[in-house]
Amino acid sequence: MPERGGPGGADWLTDAGVGGAAGGWAAGEPAGRSPRAARRRRVPLRLPRPRCASTSASLRPGVCCLVLVALSLWPDRAAAPGPPPGPPRASPDPRAELDSAVLLTRSLLADTRQLAAQLRDKFPADGDHNLDSLPTLAMSAGALGALQLPGVLTRLRADLFSYLRHVQWLRRAGGPSLRTLEPELGALQARLDRLLRRLQLLMSRLALPQAPPDPPAPPLAPPASAWGGIRAAHAILGGLHLTLDWAVRGLLLLKTRL
């Protein structure tokens, strides 16, 4: 291997591309030169600066402020375009809304029939049971052909609201004899309330005129006796059953006219 001060060392540095000045250092300086002079003639190697230094130096607060001002002058360029607007949503089909109301009415009719059968098993009572505060049947089955949708929905909603009020009264003041039917009466009240909200939504979707609110009804008097509460329960469930049966027939007929 050639020595550091010999010619072989200079050729190695020259081939490496350092330069003639460094080659002279590698070949050895003359004896008359001081080491300080030799150090002056050395050419330092300068490495290129990393690009990140110049990039970070350019991101100064003043430059950022200028960028923000420029973006504020062209807001349409600064904001990214949003997704194209989709097609408008189609309005709900009135037939589908009416089908939903019919299903709820049929389900409530089955619950009412079952609860009335339980009441008859626990407390048999022959004969008809009436309650003056209950609404009369909206229309007979023979007059279904003359039904009109606005009148049917308005009357049905008013009658069902009255029955909801009577079921609440029955749960509150029916007496200890009806405590055994409390879970079934609670479920019946919840289904009645759900059907009323569905009818209200159907009237809104069909853009039907809203009926003026009824004046507040007077509070129902409590039953005079335990037997009076049982008779009231028979009257309420019997009238609700007839009303719901008529409602299913009327709604199905009106569906064919939409």
GROMACS .gro file of C-alpha atoms in nm:
model
  258
    1MET     CA    1   0.000   0.000   0.000
    2PRO     CA    2   0.153   0.342  -0.092
    3GLU     CA    3   0.241   0.580   0.185
    4ARG     CA    4   0.032   0.887   0.265
    5GLY     CA    5   0.301   1.136   0.161
    6GLY     CA    6   0.402   0.961  -0.160
    7PRO     CA    7   0.280   1.007  -0.508
    8GLY     CA    8   0.036   0.728  -0.478
    9GLY     CA    9  -0.159   0.920  -0.215
   10ALA     CA   10  -0.186   1.227  -0.441
   11ASP     CA   11  -0.312   1.022  -0.729
   12TRP     CA   12  -0.575   0.865  -0.506
   13LEU     CA   13  -0.704   1.204  -0.395
   14THR     CA   14  -0.695   1.339  -0.751
   15ASP     CA   15  -0.894   1.045  -0.874
   16ALA     CA   16  -1.142   1.111  -0.594
   17GLY     CA   17  -1.198   1.464  -0.736
   18VAL     CA   18  -1.072   1.668  -0.442
   19GLY     CA   19  -0.847   1.897  -0.651
   20GLY     CA   20  -0.489   2.006  -0.704
   21ALA     CA   21  -0.452   2.198  -0.380
   22ALA     CA   22  -0.543   1.896  -0.174
   23GLY     CA   23  -0.318   1.688  -0.394
   24GLY     CA   24  -0.024   1.911  -0.304
   25TRP     CA   25  -0.097   1.855   0.064
   26ALA     CA   26  -0.106   1.485   0.011
   27ALA     CA   27   0.223   1.486  -0.182
   28GLY     CA   28   0.395   1.666   0.103
   29GLU     CA   29   0.481   2.034   0.146
   30PRO     CA   30   0.835   2.172   0.094
   31ALA     CA   31   1.056   2.169   0.400
   32GLY     CA   32   1.087   2.548   0.408
   33ARG     CA   33   0.712   2.609   0.457
   34SER     CA   34   0.569   2.636   0.803
   35PRO     CA   35   0.280   2.414   0.913
   36ARG     CA   36   0.061   2.729   0.940
   37ALA     CA   37   0.116   2.811   0.570
   38ALA     CA   38   0.036   2.454   0.484
   39ARG     CA   39  -0.288   2.480   0.674
   40ARG     CA   40  -0.383   2.797   0.480
   41ARG     CA   41  -0.353   2.619   0.150
   42ARG     CA   42  -0.590   2.343   0.245
   43VAL     CA   43  -0.922   2.366   0.060
   44PRO     CA   44  -1.216   2.288   0.291
   45LEU     CA   45  -1.484   2.057   0.160
   46ARG     CA   46  -1.818   2.237   0.135
   47LEU     CA   47  -2.123   2.010   0.150
   48PRO     CA   48  -2.453   2.131  -0.002
   49ARG     CA   49  -2.710   2.261   0.247
   50PRO     CA   50  -3.016   2.050   0.310
   51ARG     CA   51  -3.323   2.173   0.126
   52CYS     CA   52  -3.528   2.168   0.442
   53ALA     CA   53  -3.327   2.459   0.581
   54SER     CA   54  -3.418   2.688   0.292
   55THR     CA   55  -3.778   2.569   0.298
   56SER     CA   56  -3.822   2.634   0.669
   57ALA     CA   57  -3.660   2.972   0.636
   58SER     CA   58  -3.912   3.077   0.373
   59LEU     CA   59  -4.214   3.000   0.594
   60ARG     CA   60  -4.200   3.315   0.800
   61PRO     CA   61  -4.497   3.487   0.966
   62GLY     CA   62  -4.490   3.769   0.716
   63VAL     CA   63  -4.510   3.532   0.422
   64CYS     CA   64  -4.800   3.343   0.583
   65CYS     CA   65  -4.992   3.668   0.631
   66LEU     CA   66  -4.944   3.758   0.264
   67VAL     CA   67  -5.073   3.416   0.160
   68LEU     CA   68  -5.385   3.456   0.376
   69VAL     CA   69  -5.454   3.803   0.235
   70ALA     CA   70  -5.421   3.672  -0.119
   71LEU     CA   71  -5.661   3.386  -0.048
   72SER     CA   72  -5.914   3.626   0.102
   73LEU     CA   73  -5.920   3.824  -0.224
   74TRP     CA   74  -6.027   3.514  -0.420
   75PRO     CA   75  -6.247   3.310  -0.186
   76ASP     CA   76  -6.379   3.097  -0.471
   77ARG     CA   77  -6.028   2.978  -0.541
   78ALA     CA   78  -5.949   2.913  -0.177
   79ALA     CA   79  -6.258   2.704  -0.102
   80ALA     CA   80  -6.261   2.352  -0.232
   81PRO     CA   81  -6.564   2.276  -0.446
   82GLY     CA   82  -6.819   2.061  -0.267
   83PRO     CA   83  -6.993   1.756  -0.405
   84PRO     CA   84  -7.245   1.820  -0.678
   85PRO     CA   85  -7.598   1.857  -0.546
   86GLY     CA   86  -7.794   1.535  -0.564
   87PRO     CA   87  -8.138   1.495  -0.711
   88PRO     CA   88  -8.423   1.630  -0.498
   89ARG     CA   89  -8.581   1.377  -0.267
   90ALA     CA   90  -8.909   1.245  -0.390
   91SER     CA   91  -9.209   1.318  -0.174
   92PRO     CA   92  -9.340   1.015   0.017
   93ASP     CA   93  -9.607   0.813  -0.156
   94PRO     CA   94  -9.946   0.879   0.009
   95ARG     CA   95 -10.041   0.517  -0.053
   96ALA     CA   96  -9.743   0.397   0.150
   97GLU     CA   97  -9.833   0.635   0.434
   98LEU     CA   98 -10.191   0.512   0.424
   99ASP     CA   99 -10.074   0.149   0.428
  100SER     CA  100  -9.875   0.220   0.743
  101ALA     CA  101 -10.181   0.372   0.911
  102VAL     CA  102 -10.392   0.070   0.813
  103LEU     CA  103 -10.136  -0.172   0.960
  104LEU     CA  104 -10.129   0.020   1.288
  105THR     CA  105 -10.510   0.029   1.299
  106ARG     CA  106 -10.537  -0.345   1.238
  107SER     CA  107 -10.279  -0.419   1.506
  108LEU     CA  108 -10.464  -0.200   1.755
  109LEU     CA  109 -10.792  -0.368   1.660
  110ALA     CA  110 -10.645  -0.712   1.739
  111ASP     CA  111 -10.513  -0.588   2.076
  112THR     CA  112 -10.850  -0.437   2.163
  113ARG     CA  113 -11.034  -0.757   2.073
  114GLN     CA  114 -10.798  -0.965   2.287
  115LEU     CA  115 -10.820  -0.731   2.585
  116ALA     CA  116 -11.200  -0.724   2.564
  117ALA     CA  117 -11.202  -1.106   2.571
  118GLN     CA  118 -10.982  -1.105   2.883
  119LEU     CA  119 -11.215  -0.858   3.049
  120ARG     CA  120 -11.517  -1.077   2.974
  121ASP     CA  121 -11.338  -1.382   3.117
  122LYS     CA  122 -11.247  -1.205   3.440
  123PHE     CA  123 -11.563  -1.001   3.482
  124PRO     CA  124 -11.855  -1.145   3.281
  125ALA     CA  125 -12.123  -0.888   3.213
  126ASP     CA  126 -12.416  -0.951   2.986
  127GLY     CA  127 -12.597  -0.685   2.792
  128ASP     CA  128 -12.485  -0.359   2.637
  129HIS     CA  129 -12.268  -0.116   2.831
  130ASN     CA  130 -12.282   0.250   2.743
  131LEU     CA  131 -12.093   0.556   2.858
  132ASP     CA  132 -12.235   0.895   2.772
  133SER     CA  133 -11.893   1.058   2.738
  134LEU     CA  134 -11.784   0.819   2.460
  135PRO     CA  135 -11.810   0.932   2.095
  136THR     CA  136 -12.077   0.780   1.877
  137LEU     CA  137 -11.978   0.563   1.581
  138ALA     CA  138 -11.862   0.786   1.297
  139MET     CA  139 -12.059   0.621   1.019
  140SER     CA  140 -12.239   0.300   0.940
  141ALA     CA  141 -12.090   0.037   0.710
  142GLY     CA  142 -12.356   0.102   0.447
  143ALA     CA  143 -12.242   0.462   0.401
  144LEU     CA  144 -11.878   0.380   0.320
  145GLY     CA  145 -11.925   0.464  -0.046
  146ALA     CA  146 -11.979   0.832   0.031
  147LEU     CA  147 -11.664   0.874   0.241
  148GLN     CA  148 -11.417   1.151   0.168
  149LEU     CA  149 -11.057   1.140   0.286
  150PRO     CA  150 -11.039   1.473   0.476
  151GLY     CA  151 -11.358   1.406   0.670
  152VAL     CA  152 -11.263   1.047   0.755
  153LEU     CA  153 -10.918   1.131   0.890
  154THR     CA  154 -11.042   1.431   1.087
  155ARG     CA  155 -11.329   1.242   1.249
  156LEU     CA  156 -11.122   0.929   1.313
  157ARG     CA  157 -10.849   1.129   1.483
  158ALA     CA  158 -11.099   1.309   1.705
  159ASP     CA  159 -11.271   0.982   1.808
  160LEU     CA  160 -10.945   0.802   1.881
  161PHE     CA  161 -10.825   1.094   2.091
  162SER     CA  162 -11.142   1.065   2.297
  163TYR     CA  163 -11.081   0.692   2.349
  164LEU     CA  164 -10.721   0.764   2.449
  165ARG     CA  165 -10.851   1.000   2.713
  166HIS     CA  166 -11.094   0.736   2.842
  167VAL     CA  167 -10.825   0.467   2.860
  168GLN     CA  168 -10.609   0.702   3.065
  169TRP     CA  169 -10.903   0.768   3.294
  170LEU     CA  170 -10.971   0.394   3.327
  171ARG     CA  171 -10.613   0.325   3.435
  172ARG     CA  172 -10.627   0.605   3.688
  173ALA     CA  173 -10.975   0.563   3.838
  174GLY     CA  174 -11.090   0.213   3.738
  175GLY     CA  175 -11.051   0.075   4.090
  176PRO     CA  176 -10.862  -0.222   4.231
  177SER     CA  177 -11.056  -0.474   4.022
  178LEU     CA  178 -10.886  -0.356   3.703
  179ARG     CA  179 -10.533  -0.358   3.844
  180THR     CA  180 -10.477  -0.703   3.697
  181LEU     CA  181 -10.523  -0.558   3.347
  182GLU     CA  182 -10.284  -0.267   3.401
  183PRO     CA  183 -10.006  -0.398   3.167
  184GLU     CA  184 -10.254  -0.456   2.885
  185LEU     CA  185 -10.420  -0.118   2.935
  186GLY     CA  186 -10.080   0.052   2.932
  187ALA     CA  187  -9.986  -0.117   2.604
  188LEU     CA  188 -10.323  -0.021   2.456
  189GLN     CA  189 -10.270   0.343   2.550
  190ALA     CA  190  -9.922   0.346   2.390
  191ARG     CA  191 -10.056   0.198   2.064
  192LEU     CA  192 -10.340   0.449   2.056
  193ASP     CA  193 -10.097   0.736   2.094
  194ARG     CA  194  -9.877   0.596   1.816
  195LEU     CA  195 -10.173   0.563   1.578
  196LEU     CA  196 -10.280   0.920   1.650
  197ARG     CA  197  -9.935   1.050   1.562
  198ARG     CA  198  -9.937   0.847   1.242
  199LEU     CA  199 -10.273   0.993   1.138
  200GLN     CA  200 -10.145   1.343   1.208
  201LEU     CA  201  -9.841   1.277   0.988
  202LEU     CA  202 -10.063   1.138   0.712
  203MET     CA  203 -10.277   1.452   0.715
  204SER     CA  204  -9.964   1.668   0.688
  205ARG     CA  205  -9.824   1.465   0.397
  206LEU     CA  206 -10.154   1.490   0.211
  207ALA     CA  207 -10.169   1.867   0.280
  208LEU     CA  208 -10.515   1.832   0.429
  209PRO     CA  209 -10.661   2.123   0.625
  210GLN     CA  210 -10.605   2.088   0.995
  211ALA     CA  211 -10.915   2.081   1.211
  212PRO     CA  212 -10.934   2.346   1.482
  213PRO     CA  213 -10.847   2.214   1.825
  214ASP     CA  214 -11.138   2.091   2.029
  215PRO     CA  215 -11.225   2.282   2.342
  216PRO     CA  216 -11.096   2.116   2.659
  217ALA     CA  217 -11.333   1.844   2.768
  218PRO     CA  218 -11.457   1.844   3.127
  219PRO     CA  219 -11.283   1.593   3.354
  220LEU     CA  220 -11.441   1.251   3.376
  221ALA     CA  221 -11.606   1.169   3.705
  222PRO     CA  222 -11.476   0.861   3.886
  223PRO     CA  223 -11.696   0.550   3.882
  224ALA     CA  224 -11.956   0.534   4.158
  225SER     CA  225 -11.852   0.178   4.252
  226ALA     CA  226 -11.616  -0.103   4.156
  227TRP     CA  227 -11.886  -0.249   3.937
  228GLY     CA  228 -11.925   0.090   3.772
  229GLY     CA  229 -11.556   0.082   3.676
  230ILE     CA  230 -11.594  -0.265   3.524
  231ARG     CA  231 -11.897  -0.158   3.322
  232ALA     CA  232 -11.706   0.147   3.201
  233ALA     CA  233 -11.420  -0.078   3.089
  234HIS     CA  234 -11.662  -0.294   2.890
  235ALA     CA  235 -11.811   0.015   2.726
  236ILE     CA  236 -11.472   0.168   2.638
  237LEU     CA  237 -11.325  -0.149   2.488
  238GLY     CA  238 -11.646  -0.233   2.301
  239GLY     CA  239 -11.676   0.114   2.147
  240LEU     CA  240 -11.307   0.125   2.057
  241HIS     CA  241 -11.337  -0.212   1.885
  242LEU     CA  242 -11.625  -0.092   1.667
  243THR     CA  243 -11.448   0.234   1.583
  244LEU     CA  244 -11.126   0.060   1.478
  245ASP     CA  245 -11.313  -0.195   1.268
  246TRP     CA  246 -11.490   0.086   1.085
  247ALA     CA  247 -11.159   0.273   1.046
  248VAL     CA  248 -10.986  -0.021   0.875
  249ARG     CA  249 -11.270  -0.056   0.624
  250GLY     CA  250 -11.283   0.317   0.555
  251LEU     CA  251 -10.906   0.358   0.510
  252LEU     CA  252 -10.882   0.065   0.271
  253LEU     CA  253 -11.164   0.207   0.062
  254LEU     CA  254 -11.007   0.551   0.052
  255LYS     CA  255 -10.674   0.403  -0.059
  256THR     CA  256 -10.832   0.302  -0.389
  257ARG     CA  257 -10.926   0.666  -0.455
  258LEU     CA  258 -10.577   0.811  -0.421
   0.00000   0.00000   0.00000
